[in-house]
Amino acid sequence: MDAVLQLAETLLASPWLYLLVIVLTLVDGVLPVVPAETVVLTTAAYAVTGQPDALPLLAAAWLGAVAGDVTAHHIGRGAGPLARWARRRRAIGSLLGWAEKELMARGGMLIISARFIPGGRTATTVASGVIGYPRRRFVLFAAIAAAAWALYYVGIGMLGGLAFRDQPLIGVALGIGMALAVGGTIEAVRALRRRRRRGADVSRPRPAERVACPVPARGA
């Protein structure tokens, strides 16, 4: 991670930075171990000085995020045996099961909100391909989600840079802290809603079973 951040800082005044952001956000859509969010936050904090330019940075983050989500979706469509293997793994299987259930119920809202949860994002996009979620609809929601994600991270990074213009690293740290706080809040709200739904399902009365009535014998 440190090496990637150092590379991004050396490219702040170079057009190659935007290509780096595209590649990182694309790969992050498939492998969430890549520090794409941190790189976008860091470069956005420096964007208040004019290097890099905020608009191309925003476009690069959006393009890479869309490409990464679409790639993960198509991986899910062609997963086959890999998907069956993943289902047998406790952690991955539970994420896939959760994502499939939510996709069938909420679809677009899940794709948009999951974009801000690294593990949930990849599970959702791959699961959307596994269950055959309509491709055009997925691309539309993925584009909306990527735009919200890019605006959010570039915006937070620039706010941190403006607040600590003379000490951009403090601005980067502030941006990362705000992003983690919002992401944690989203996940906590989702967990609370899932718990309430489970409680409602448990307390919901079951329909009464029919009791078979004896048929009177003929001639009685």
GROMACS .gro file of N, CA and C in nm, residues 60-206:
model
  441
   60ALA      N    1  -1.168   0.972  -1.395
   60ALA     CA    2  -1.088   0.850  -1.389
   60ALA      C    3  -1.141   0.756  -1.281
   61ALA      N    4  -1.176   0.812  -1.166
   61ALA     CA    5  -1.231   0.729  -1.058
   61ALA      C    6  -1.363   0.666  -1.100
   62TRP      N    7  -1.448   0.743  -1.167
   62TRP     CA    8  -1.578   0.691  -1.213
   62TRP      C    9  -1.559   0.582  -1.317
   63LEU      N   10  -1.473   0.606  -1.416
   63LEU     CA   11  -1.452   0.509  -1.523
   63LEU      C   12  -1.396   0.378  -1.469
   64GLY      N   13  -1.297   0.387  -1.381
   64GLY     CA   14  -1.238   0.266  -1.324
   64GLY      C   15  -1.337   0.190  -1.239
   65ALA      N   16  -1.421   0.262  -1.163
   65ALA     CA   17  -1.519   0.195  -1.077
   65ALA      C   18  -1.623   0.121  -1.161
   66VAL      N   19  -1.672   0.185  -1.268
   66VAL     CA   20  -1.769   0.119  -1.355
   66VAL      C   21  -1.707  -0.005  -1.420
   67ALA      N   22  -1.585   0.011  -1.473
   67ALA     CA   23  -1.519  -0.102  -1.539
   67ALA      C   24  -1.495  -0.217  -1.442
   68GLY      N   25  -1.457  -0.186  -1.318
   68GLY     CA   26  -1.434  -0.290  -1.219
   68GLY      C   27  -1.561  -0.365  -1.183
   69ASP      N   28  -1.672  -0.292  -1.165
   69ASP     CA   29  -1.798  -0.356  -1.130
   69ASP      C   30  -1.850  -0.442  -1.245
   70VAL      N   31  -1.839  -0.392  -1.368
   70VAL     CA   32  -1.885  -0.470  -1.483
   70VAL      C   33  -1.799  -0.595  -1.500
   71THR      N   34  -1.669  -0.582  -1.476
   71THR     CA   35  -1.580  -0.698  -1.484
   71THR      C   36  -1.620  -0.804  -1.382
   72ALA      N   37  -1.645  -0.761  -1.258
   72ALA     CA   38  -1.687  -0.855  -1.154
   72ALA      C   39  -1.820  -0.920  -1.189
   73HIS      N   40  -1.911  -0.844  -1.247
   73HIS     CA   41  -2.040  -0.899  -1.288
   73HIS      C   42  -2.022  -1.010  -1.392
   74HIS      N   43  -1.935  -0.987  -1.490
   74HIS     CA   44  -1.912  -1.088  -1.594
   74HIS      C   45  -1.835  -1.207  -1.539
   75ILE      N   46  -1.750  -1.186  -1.442
   75ILE     CA   47  -1.684  -1.300  -1.376
   75ILE      C   48  -1.790  -1.388  -1.310
   76GLY      N   49  -1.889  -1.324  -1.246
   76GLY     CA   50  -1.997  -1.400  -1.186
   76GLY      C   51  -2.078  -1.477  -1.288
   77ARG      N   52  -2.100  -1.419  -1.405
   77ARG     CA   53  -2.177  -1.487  -1.509
   77ARG      C   54  -2.105  -1.612  -1.560
   78GLY      N   55  -1.972  -1.608  -1.561
   78GLY     CA   56  -1.898  -1.723  -1.609
   78GLY      C   57  -1.834  -1.806  -1.499
   79ALA      N   58  -1.879  -1.784  -1.376
   79ALA     CA   59  -1.814  -1.849  -1.262
   79ALA      C   60  -1.830  -2.000  -1.265
   80GLY      N   61  -1.955  -2.048  -1.276
   80GLY     CA   62  -1.980  -2.191  -1.282
   80GLY      C   63  -1.923  -2.267  -1.163
   81PRO      N   64  -1.823  -2.355  -1.187
   81PRO     CA   65  -1.766  -2.434  -1.077
   81PRO      C   66  -1.706  -2.348  -0.966
   82LEU      N   67  -1.651  -2.231  -1.003
   82LEU     CA   68  -1.591  -2.145  -0.902
   82LEU      C   69  -1.698  -2.094  -0.806
   83ALA      N   70  -1.816  -2.062  -0.859
   83ALA     CA   71  -1.925  -2.016  -0.772
   83ALA      C   72  -1.968  -2.126  -0.678
   84ARG      N   73  -1.975  -2.248  -0.728
   84ARG     CA   74  -2.012  -2.360  -0.641
   84ARG      C   75  -1.907  -2.383  -0.533
   85TRP      N   76  -1.780  -2.365  -0.570
   85TRP     CA   77  -1.672  -2.378  -0.471
   85TRP      C   78  -1.684  -2.269  -0.366
   86ALA      N   79  -1.713  -2.146  -0.408
   86ALA     CA   80  -1.723  -2.033  -0.315
   86ALA      C   81  -1.837  -2.052  -0.217
   87ARG      N   82  -1.946  -2.112  -0.263
   87ARG     CA   83  -2.061  -2.132  -0.176
   87ARG      C   84  -2.029  -2.226  -0.060
   88ARG      N   85  -1.933  -2.316  -0.083
   88ARG     CA   86  -1.898  -2.411   0.023
   88ARG      C   87  -1.806  -2.349   0.127
   89ARG      N   88  -1.750  -2.231   0.099
   89ARG     CA   89  -1.665  -2.162   0.195
   89ARG      C   90  -1.752  -2.073   0.283
   90ARG      N   91  -1.733  -2.083   0.414
   90ARG     CA   92  -1.827  -2.019   0.507
   90ARG      C   93  -1.836  -1.869   0.484
   91ALA      N   94  -1.721  -1.798   0.483
   91ALA     CA   95  -1.724  -1.652   0.474
   91ALA      C   96  -1.775  -1.606   0.338
   92ILE      N   97  -1.714  -1.661   0.232
   92ILE     CA   98  -1.752  -1.617   0.097
   92ILE      C   99  -1.895  -1.661   0.066
   93GLY      N  100  -1.928  -1.783   0.107
   93GLY     CA  101  -2.062  -1.834   0.079
   93GLY      C  102  -2.170  -1.754   0.146
   94SER      N  103  -2.145  -1.710   0.270
   94SER     CA  104  -2.246  -1.629   0.340
   94SER      C  105  -2.262  -1.493   0.273
   95LEU      N  106  -2.152  -1.434   0.226
   95LEU     CA  107  -2.161  -1.307   0.155
   95LEU      C  108  -2.240  -1.321   0.026
   96LEU      N  109  -2.211  -1.429  -0.050
   96LEU     CA  110  -2.283  -1.451  -0.174
   96LEU      C  111  -2.432  -1.476  -0.148
   97GLY      N  112  -2.460  -1.556  -0.046
   97GLY     CA  113  -2.600  -1.583  -0.014
   97GLY      C  114  -2.675  -1.457   0.026
   98TRP      N  115  -2.610  -1.374   0.107
   98TRP     CA  116  -2.671  -1.247   0.147
   98TRP      C  117  -2.695  -1.158   0.025
   99ALA      N  118  -2.594  -1.148  -0.063
   99ALA     CA  119  -2.605  -1.061  -0.179
   99ALA      C  120  -2.715  -1.108  -0.274
  100GLU      N  121  -2.725  -1.237  -0.297
  100GLU     CA  122  -2.828  -1.290  -0.386
  100GLU      C  123  -2.968  -1.261  -0.331
  101LYS      N  124  -2.986  -1.283  -0.201
  101LYS     CA  125  -3.116  -1.259  -0.141
  101LYS      C  126  -3.155  -1.111  -0.152
  102GLU      N  127  -3.060  -1.024  -0.124
  102GLU     CA  128  -3.088  -0.880  -0.130
  102GLU      C  129  -3.111  -0.833  -0.273
  103LEU      N  130  -3.037  -0.889  -0.368
  103LEU     CA  131  -3.054  -0.850  -0.508
  103LEU      C  132  -3.194  -0.883  -0.558
  104MET      N  133  -3.242  -0.999  -0.521
  104MET     CA  134  -3.375  -1.038  -0.565
  104MET      C  135  -3.482  -0.946  -0.506
  105ALA      N  136  -3.455  -0.891  -0.387
  105ALA     CA  137  -3.555  -0.807  -0.321
  105ALA      C  138  -3.540  -0.660  -0.356
  106ARG      N  139  -3.415  -0.610  -0.364
  106ARG     CA  140  -3.394  -0.466  -0.377
  106ARG      C  141  -3.315  -0.424  -0.500
  107GLY      N  142  -3.241  -0.510  -0.561
  107GLY     CA  143  -3.175  -0.481  -0.688
  107GLY      C  144  -3.089  -0.357  -0.690
  108GLY      N  145  -3.140  -0.253  -0.757
  108GLY     CA  146  -3.062  -0.132  -0.781
  108GLY      C  147  -3.013  -0.063  -0.656
  109MET      N  148  -3.097  -0.052  -0.554
  109MET     CA  149  -3.056   0.015  -0.431
  109MET      C  150  -2.940  -0.059  -0.365
  110LEU      N  151  -2.940  -0.192  -0.375
  110LEU     CA  152  -2.830  -0.269  -0.316
  110LEU      C  153  -2.701  -0.244  -0.393
  111ILE      N  154  -2.707  -0.243  -0.526
  111ILE     CA  155  -2.587  -0.219  -0.607
  111ILE      C  156  -2.527  -0.083  -0.574
  112ILE      N  157  -2.612   0.017  -0.556
  112ILE     CA  158  -2.562   0.152  -0.527
  112ILE      C  159  -2.504   0.159  -0.387
  113SER      N  160  -2.576   0.108  -0.287
  113SER     CA  161  -2.527   0.118  -0.149
  113SER      C  162  -2.405   0.029  -0.126
  114ALA      N  163  -2.402  -0.089  -0.189
  114ALA     CA  164  -2.290  -0.182  -0.169
  114ALA      C  165  -2.160  -0.128  -0.226
  115ARG      N  166  -2.165  -0.029  -0.315
  115ARG     CA  167  -2.045   0.030  -0.372
  115ARG      C  168  -1.956   0.091  -0.266
  116PHE      N  169  -2.014   0.127  -0.150
  116PHE     CA  170  -1.938   0.191  -0.043
  116PHE      C  171  -1.889   0.090   0.061
  117ILE      N  172  -1.915  -0.040   0.038
  117ILE     CA  173  -1.871  -0.145   0.130
  117ILE      C  174  -1.780  -0.239   0.053
  118PRO      N  175  -1.646  -0.232   0.070
  118PRO     CA  176  -1.554  -0.308  -0.015
  118PRO      C  177  -1.588  -0.456  -0.030
  119GLY      N  178  -1.600  -0.530   0.079
  119GLY     CA  179  -1.632  -0.672   0.068
  119GLY      C  180  -1.771  -0.696   0.012
  120GLY      N  181  -1.868  -0.619   0.062
  120GLY     CA  182  -2.004  -0.633   0.013
  120GLY      C  183  -2.018  -0.594  -0.132
  121ARG      N  184  -1.939  -0.498  -0.177
  121ARG     CA  185  -1.945  -0.455  -0.316
  121ARG      C  186  -1.907  -0.568  -0.410
  122THR      N  187  -1.795  -0.632  -0.386
  122THR     CA  188  -1.751  -0.740  -0.474
  122THR      C  189  -1.847  -0.858  -0.469
  123ALA      N  190  -1.893  -0.893  -0.350
  123ALA     CA  191  -1.990  -1.003  -0.338
  123ALA      C  192  -2.117  -0.971  -0.415
  124THR      N  193  -2.162  -0.847  -0.410
  124THR     CA  194  -2.285  -0.809  -0.478
  124THR      C  195  -2.269  -0.813  -0.629
  125THR      N  196  -2.160  -0.758  -0.681
  125THR     CA  197  -2.142  -0.755  -0.826
  125THR      C  198  -2.121  -0.895  -0.882
  126VAL      N  199  -2.043  -0.978  -0.813
  126VAL     CA  200  -2.024  -1.116  -0.859
  126VAL      C  201  -2.155  -1.193  -0.850
  127ALA      N  202  -2.226  -1.177  -0.740
  127ALA     CA  203  -2.354  -1.248  -0.723
  127ALA      C  204  -2.455  -1.204  -0.827
  128SER      N  205  -2.452  -1.079  -0.868
  128SER     CA  206  -2.545  -1.032  -0.971
  128SER      C  207  -2.522  -1.107  -1.102
  129GLY      N  208  -2.397  -1.141  -1.130
  129GLY     CA  209  -2.368  -1.221  -1.248
  129GLY      C  210  -2.407  -1.366  -1.230
  130VAL      N  211  -2.383  -1.420  -1.111
  130VAL     CA  212  -2.415  -1.561  -1.084
  130VAL      C  213  -2.564  -1.587  -1.101
  131ILE      N  214  -2.650  -1.495  -1.052
  131ILE     CA  215  -2.794  -1.517  -1.059
  131ILE      C  216  -2.854  -1.467  -1.191
  132GLY      N  217  -2.769  -1.412  -1.281
  132GLY     CA  218  -2.819  -1.367  -1.410
  132GLY      C  219  -2.898  -1.238  -1.403
  133TYR      N  220  -2.859  -1.145  -1.316
  133TYR     CA  221  -2.925  -1.015  -1.307
  133TYR      C  222  -2.914  -0.945  -1.442
  134PRO      N  223  -3.021  -0.883  -1.492
  134PRO     CA  224  -3.019  -0.822  -1.627
  134PRO      C  225  -2.899  -0.730  -1.648
  135ARG      N  226  -2.825  -0.753  -1.757
  135ARG     CA  227  -2.698  -0.684  -1.779
  135ARG      C  228  -2.717  -0.533  -1.793
  136ARG      N  229  -2.811  -0.491  -1.876
  136ARG     CA  230  -2.831  -0.347  -1.898
  136ARG      C  231  -2.870  -0.277  -1.769
  137ARG      N  232  -2.957  -0.339  -1.692
  137ARG     CA  233  -2.999  -0.279  -1.566
  137ARG      C  234  -2.880  -0.270  -1.471
  138PHE      N  235  -2.798  -0.374  -1.469
  138PHE     CA  236  -2.682  -0.371  -1.381
  138PHE      C  237  -2.587  -0.258  -1.419
  139VAL      N  238  -2.557  -0.243  -1.550
  139VAL     CA  239  -2.465  -0.138  -1.595
  139VAL      C  240  -2.518  -0.001  -1.557
  140LEU      N  241  -2.650   0.020  -1.571
  140LEU     CA  242  -2.709   0.149  -1.535
  140LEU      C  243  -2.688   0.179  -1.387
  141PHE      N  244  -2.722   0.083  -1.301
  141PHE     CA  245  -2.707   0.106  -1.157
  141PHE      C  246  -2.560   0.114  -1.118
  142ALA      N  247  -2.473   0.037  -1.185
  142ALA     CA  248  -2.330   0.044  -1.155
  142ALA      C  249  -2.274   0.181  -1.191
  143ALA      N  250  -2.321   0.240  -1.301
  143ALA     CA  251  -2.275   0.373  -1.340
  143ALA      C  252  -2.319   0.478  -1.239
  144ILE      N  253  -2.443   0.468  -1.191
  144ILE     CA  254  -2.492   0.561  -1.089
  144ILE      C  255  -2.412   0.545  -0.959
  145ALA      N  256  -2.390   0.419  -0.921
  145ALA     CA  257  -2.315   0.392  -0.798
  145ALA      C  258  -2.173   0.444  -0.808
  146ALA      N  259  -2.109   0.425  -0.923
  146ALA     CA  260  -1.971   0.471  -0.942
  146ALA      C  261  -1.963   0.623  -0.937
  147ALA      N  262  -2.064   0.691  -0.993
  147ALA     CA  263  -2.065   0.838  -0.989
  147ALA      C  264  -2.077   0.887  -0.845
  148ALA      N  265  -2.167   0.824  -0.768
  148ALA     CA  266  -2.181   0.864  -0.627
  148ALA      C  267  -2.053   0.836  -0.550
  149TRP      N  268  -1.992   0.721  -0.576
  149TRP     CA  269  -1.868   0.683  -0.506
  149TRP      C  270  -1.755   0.779  -0.539
  150ALA      N  271  -1.738   0.812  -0.668
  150ALA     CA  272  -1.630   0.902  -0.709
  150ALA      C  273  -1.650   1.042  -0.651
  151LEU      N  274  -1.774   1.092  -0.658
  151LEU     CA  275  -1.802   1.224  -0.601
  151LEU      C  276  -1.775   1.226  -0.451
  152TYR      N  277  -1.811   1.118  -0.385
  152TYR     CA  278  -1.794   1.110  -0.240
  152TYR      C  279  -1.647   1.113  -0.201
  153TYR      N  280  -1.566   1.026  -0.262
  153TYR     CA  281  -1.425   1.017  -0.222
  153TYR      C  282  -1.344   1.138  -0.270
  154VAL      N  283  -1.369   1.183  -0.390
  154VAL     CA  284  -1.298   1.303  -0.437
  154VAL      C  285  -1.340   1.423  -0.354
  155GLY      N  286  -1.470   1.433  -0.323
  155GLY     CA  287  -1.518   1.544  -0.243
  155GLY      C  288  -1.460   1.547  -0.103
  156ILE      N  289  -1.458   1.431  -0.037
  156ILE     CA  290  -1.401   1.425   0.099
  156ILE      C  291  -1.252   1.457   0.096
  157GLY      N  292  -1.182   1.403  -0.005
  157GLY     CA  293  -1.039   1.432  -0.015
  157GLY      C  294  -1.011   1.580  -0.034
  158MET      N  295  -1.091   1.646  -0.117
  158MET     CA  296  -1.071   1.789  -0.141
  158MET      C  297  -1.110   1.872  -0.019
  159LEU      N  298  -1.214   1.828   0.054
  159LEU     CA  299  -1.248   1.901   0.177
  159LEU      C  300  -1.134   1.893   0.278
  160GLY      N  301  -1.075   1.773   0.291
  160GLY     CA  302  -0.960   1.761   0.380
  160GLY      C  303  -0.844   1.844   0.334
  161GLY      N  304  -0.821   1.849   0.201
  161GLY     CA  305  -0.712   1.931   0.149
  161GLY      C  306  -0.734   2.079   0.172
  162LEU      N  307  -0.860   2.125   0.160
  162LEU     CA  308  -0.890   2.265   0.185
  162LEU      C  309  -0.875   2.301   0.332
  163ALA      N  310  -0.915   2.209   0.419
  163ALA     CA  311  -0.907   2.236   0.563
  163ALA      C  312  -0.763   2.242   0.610
  164PHE      N  313  -0.676   2.163   0.547
  164PHE     CA  314  -0.534   2.158   0.588
  164PHE      C  315  -0.447   2.179   0.465
  165ARG      N  316  -0.465   2.295   0.402
  165ARG     CA  317  -0.393   2.323   0.278
  165ARG      C  318  -0.241   2.319   0.298
  166ASP      N  319  -0.194   2.365   0.411
  166ASP     CA  320  -0.049   2.367   0.436
  166ASP      C  321   0.003   2.232   0.482
  167GLN      N  322  -0.085   2.143   0.526
  167GLN     CA  323  -0.045   2.010   0.570
  167GLN      C  324  -0.138   1.906   0.506
  168PRO      N  325  -0.118   1.877   0.378
  168PRO     CA  326  -0.210   1.789   0.306
  168PRO      C  327  -0.221   1.649   0.364
  169LEU      N  328  -0.115   1.601   0.429
  169LEU     CA  329  -0.122   1.466   0.485
  169LEU      C  330  -0.226   1.458   0.597
  170ILE      N  331  -0.240   1.567   0.673
  170ILE     CA  332  -0.345   1.570   0.776
  170ILE      C  333  -0.483   1.567   0.709
  171GLY      N  334  -0.495   1.637   0.597
  171GLY     CA  335  -0.619   1.634   0.521
  171GLY      C  336  -0.651   1.495   0.470
  172VAL      N  337  -0.548   1.423   0.426
  172VAL     CA  338  -0.567   1.284   0.381
  172VAL      C  339  -0.617   1.197   0.496
  173ALA      N  340  -0.553   1.212   0.613
  173ALA     CA  341  -0.594   1.134   0.729
  173ALA      C  342  -0.738   1.165   0.769
  174LEU      N  343  -0.775   1.294   0.763
  174LEU     CA  344  -0.912   1.334   0.795
  174LEU      C  345  -1.010   1.271   0.697
  175GLY      N  346  -0.975   1.273   0.568
  175GLY     CA  347  -1.062   1.215   0.467
  175GLY      C  348  -1.081   1.066   0.486
  176ILE      N  349  -0.973   0.996   0.516
  176ILE     CA  350  -0.983   0.852   0.540
  176ILE      C  351  -1.070   0.823   0.662
  177GLY      N  352  -1.051   0.902   0.768
  177GLY     CA  353  -1.134   0.883   0.888
  177GLY      C  354  -1.281   0.906   0.860
  178MET      N  355  -1.314   1.011   0.783
  178MET     CA  356  -1.453   1.038   0.750
  178MET      C  357  -1.512   0.927   0.664
  179ALA      N  358  -1.434   0.878   0.568
  179ALA     CA  359  -1.482   0.770   0.481
  179ALA      C  360  -1.510   0.643   0.561
  180LEU      N  361  -1.419   0.610   0.654
  180LEU     CA  362  -1.439   0.492   0.738
  180LEU      C  363  -1.562   0.508   0.828
  181ALA      N  364  -1.580   0.628   0.879
  181ALA     CA  365  -1.695   0.652   0.967
  181ALA      C  366  -1.826   0.637   0.891
  182VAL      N  367  -1.833   0.693   0.771
  182VAL     CA  368  -1.956   0.681   0.691
  182VAL      C  369  -1.980   0.537   0.649
  183GLY      N  370  -1.874   0.469   0.604
  183GLY     CA  371  -1.888   0.329   0.566
  183GLY      C  372  -1.932   0.242   0.682
  184GLY      N  373  -1.874   0.266   0.799
  184GLY     CA  374  -1.914   0.190   0.917
  184GLY      C  375  -2.058   0.218   0.956
  185THR      N  376  -2.102   0.344   0.941
  185THR     CA  377  -2.240   0.378   0.972
  185THR      C  378  -2.337   0.308   0.878
  186ILE      N  379  -2.304   0.305   0.749
  186ILE     CA  380  -2.389   0.236   0.652
  186ILE      C  381  -2.403   0.089   0.687
  187GLU      N  382  -2.290   0.025   0.718
  187GLU     CA  383  -2.293  -0.117   0.751
  187GLU      C  384  -2.370  -0.142   0.880
  188ALA      N  385  -2.354  -0.053   0.980
  188ALA     CA  386  -2.427  -0.070   1.105
  188ALA      C  387  -2.577  -0.058   1.084
  189VAL      N  388  -2.619   0.038   1.001
  189VAL     CA  389  -2.762   0.055   0.973
  189VAL      C  390  -2.816  -0.068   0.900
  190ARG      N  391  -2.739  -0.121   0.805
  190ARG     CA  392  -2.782  -0.240   0.732
  190ARG      C  393  -2.795  -0.359   0.827
  191ALA      N  394  -2.698  -0.375   0.917
  191ALA     CA  395  -2.704  -0.486   1.012
  191ALA      C  396  -2.825  -0.473   1.103
  192LEU      N  397  -2.855  -0.350   1.147
  192LEU     CA  398  -2.970  -0.328   1.233
  192LEU      C  399  -3.100  -0.360   1.161
  193ARG      N  400  -3.109  -0.320   1.033
  193ARG     CA  401  -3.230  -0.350   0.956
  193ARG      C  402  -3.246  -0.499   0.935
  194ARG      N  403  -3.135  -0.571   0.909
  194ARG     CA  404  -3.144  -0.717   0.892
  194ARG      C  405  -3.191  -0.782   1.022
  195ARG      N  406  -3.140  -0.733   1.137
  195ARG     CA  407  -3.178  -0.791   1.266
  195ARG      C  408  -3.326  -0.767   1.293
  196ARG      N  409  -3.376  -0.648   1.259
  196ARG     CA  410  -3.517  -0.620   1.280
  196ARG      C  411  -3.605  -0.706   1.190
  197ARG      N  412  -3.561  -0.729   1.065
  197ARG     CA  413  -3.639  -0.814   0.976
  197ARG      C  414  -3.646  -0.957   1.028
  198ARG      N  415  -3.530  -1.006   1.080
  198ARG     CA  416  -3.530  -1.141   1.136
  198ARG      C  417  -3.624  -1.150   1.256
  199GLY      N  418  -3.620  -1.047   1.343
  199GLY     CA  419  -3.708  -1.046   1.458
  199GLY      C  420  -3.855  -1.043   1.418
  200ALA      N  421  -3.887  -0.967   1.312
  200ALA     CA  422  -4.024  -0.960   1.264
  200ALA      C  423  -4.069  -1.094   1.207
  201ASP      N  424  -3.978  -1.162   1.138
  201ASP     CA  425  -4.012  -1.293   1.082
  201ASP      C  426  -4.038  -1.395   1.192
  202VAL      N  427  -3.959  -1.387   1.302
  202VAL     CA  428  -3.977  -1.482   1.411
  202VAL      C  429  -4.107  -1.458   1.485
  203SER      N  430  -4.140  -1.330   1.508
  203SER     CA  431  -4.260  -1.297   1.585
  203SER      C  432  -4.388  -1.302   1.504
  204ARG      N  433  -4.376  -1.313   1.372
  204ARG     CA  434  -4.495  -1.314   1.287
  204ARG      C  435  -4.573  -1.444   1.310
  205PRO      N  436  -4.701  -1.435   1.339
  205PRO     CA  437  -4.778  -1.558   1.363
  205PRO      C  438  -4.791  -1.642   1.237
  206ARG      N  439  -4.779  -1.772   1.255
  206ARG     CA  440  -4.792  -1.863   1.142
  206ARG      C  441  -4.940  -1.890   1.115
   0.00000   0.00000   0.00000
